[in-house]
Amino acid sequence: MTVATTEPMVGVPEVEPSHKDMRRYPHGVAFMDGQYLPMSEAKVSVLDWGFLHSDATYDTVHVWEGRFFRLDLHLDRFFRGMERLRMKVPYERDEVERILSNCVALSGHKSAYVEMICTRGGSPTFSRDPRDAENRLIAFAVPFGSVANKEQLERGLHVGVSETVRIPPNSVDPTIKNYHWLDLVKGLFDAYDAGAETALIMDTNGNIAEGPGFNVFTVKNGQLKTPAFGVLPGITRQTVFDLCKEIGVAVAAADLPREELSQADEVFITSTAGGIMPVTRIDSSTVGTGKVGPVTRQLTDLYWQKHFDKGWSTPVAYL
Ligand code: PLP
């Protein structure tokens, strides 16, 4: 077994993916089983329960112009998720932080999408008892990616609301970030079939829940609302709460009936993959004026400004 180290392995930057791999994988660096690897070589066993049973938790943080954004909040959520799932990795929090920074530094990316994952792993005896499994930490850094592309960010996304119901929170706790995405993927196909660009799905009470990798907010008469029940408490969602507090705008986490979504003055979605992103069309209706609204714009500007604020961001230790 390889000895685990959180130090970058000498020579790793020279291990460039082959031409074939470059076409298949984004350029990046991963850490698994104690080693830093090019993305094309970071592979998990098909016997890992993370693959077989979605028995895993993860978190995604981004790096923007050389700085992690709200890394502490992402690490808090990741370590809490591992604890709730009774997973353990042989790395302390500061070591995980160093591993993430090393992945970014070794990749050379100044703006990156950085994931930390803990899978249940497996047991050498193929035991069916999860307590026998050796849990596995994986991390990687690839180029920054967004739910919405440049054009969609300028004109606003077209969202389709799917009747698909998000997995009940008493079945899979949505506050533990997870890969139970079959409902979200089904919603996405429903939205594509209806001519929309992305989806929102429902909670078990028939209210709006969330979408594939994002939370949603409405703005009505200057007040913001986002679903409270059956959703992942996103770090970008939390950031919107914090920004609203700073600028004195009212925001509530509460049930969001479907009608309120179509009657809103503004709608936006939030994700580490893209930040605050406007929605200007829901199903076949226009949201508000059909243009990106002033509250969405103000929050988006503030959100990106905070990426250079020392209280909200941490520099990557480039080599
Ligand atoms: N909801 C789900 C299901 C997600 O997977 C994500 C992020 O991947 C979010 C919401 C947004 O969370 P965050 O703002 O922390 O990226």
PDB file of C-alpha atoms and ligand atoms in Angstrom, residues 58 74 77 166 177 181 184 210-211 213-215 232 234-236 270-272, ligand 1:
ATOM      1  CA  TYR A  58     -18.522  15.087  -1.240  1.00  0.00           C
ATOM      2  CA  HIS A  74     -17.114  23.748   2.498  1.00  0.00           C
ATOM      3  CA  ARG A  77     -20.001  20.666   5.523  1.00  0.00           C
ATOM      4  CA  ARG A 166     -36.719  14.993  -4.846  1.00  0.00           C
ATOM      5  CA  LYS A 177     -24.012  16.449   0.099  1.00  0.00           C
ATOM      6  CA  TRP A 181     -29.049  12.341  -8.468  1.00  0.00           C
ATOM      7  CA  LEU A 184     -32.383  15.460 -10.604  1.00  0.00           C
ATOM      8  CA  GLU A 210     -33.921  22.539  -6.045  1.00  0.00           C
ATOM      9  CA  GLY A 211     -32.226  21.714  -9.333  1.00  0.00           C
ATOM     10  CA  GLY A 213     -26.492  21.196  -8.526  1.00  0.00           C
ATOM     11  CA  PHE A 214     -28.205  24.417  -7.457  1.00  0.00           C
ATOM     12  CA  ASN A 215     -30.627  26.151  -5.076  1.00  0.00           C
ATOM     13  CA  LEU A 232     -28.982  20.929   0.258  1.00  0.00           C
ATOM     14  CA  GLY A 234     -25.804  25.376  -0.418  1.00  0.00           C
ATOM     15  CA  ILE A 235     -22.789  27.488   0.500  1.00  0.00           C
ATOM     16  CA  THR A 236     -23.735  29.926  -2.279  1.00  0.00           C
ATOM     17  CA  THR A 270     -27.091  29.548  -6.842  1.00  0.00           C
ATOM     18  CA  SER A 271     -24.221  27.092  -7.057  1.00  0.00           C
ATOM     19  CA  THR A 272     -20.488  26.866  -6.481  1.00  0.00           C
TER      20      THR A 272
HETATM   21  N1  PLP B   1     -28.276  21.526  -4.373  1.00  0.00           N
HETATM   22  C1  PLP B   1     -27.645  20.429  -4.829  1.00  0.00           C
HETATM   23  C2  PLP B   1     -28.402  19.154  -4.967  1.00  0.00           C
HETATM   24  C3  PLP B   1     -26.284  20.466  -5.166  1.00  0.00           C
HETATM   25  O1  PLP B   1     -25.662  19.371  -5.601  1.00  0.00           O
HETATM   26  C4  PLP B   1     -25.594  21.705  -5.059  1.00  0.00           C
HETATM   27  C5  PLP B   1     -24.189  21.791  -5.417  1.00  0.00           C
HETATM   28  O2  PLP B   1     -23.624  20.900  -6.033  1.00  0.00           O
HETATM   29  C6  PLP B   1     -26.290  22.834  -4.597  1.00  0.00           C
HETATM   30  C7  PLP B   1     -27.628  22.698  -4.248  1.00  0.00           C
HETATM   31  C8  PLP B   1     -25.583  24.159  -4.438  1.00  0.00           C
HETATM   32  O3  PLP B   1     -24.684  24.103  -3.357  1.00  0.00           O
HETATM   33  P1  PLP B   1     -23.414  25.046  -3.279  1.00  0.00           P
HETATM   34  O4  PLP B   1     -23.896  26.444  -3.319  1.00  0.00           O
HETATM   35  O5  PLP B   1     -22.770  24.686  -1.984  1.00  0.00           O
HETATM   36  O6  PLP B   1     -22.562  24.721  -4.456  1.00  0.00           O
END
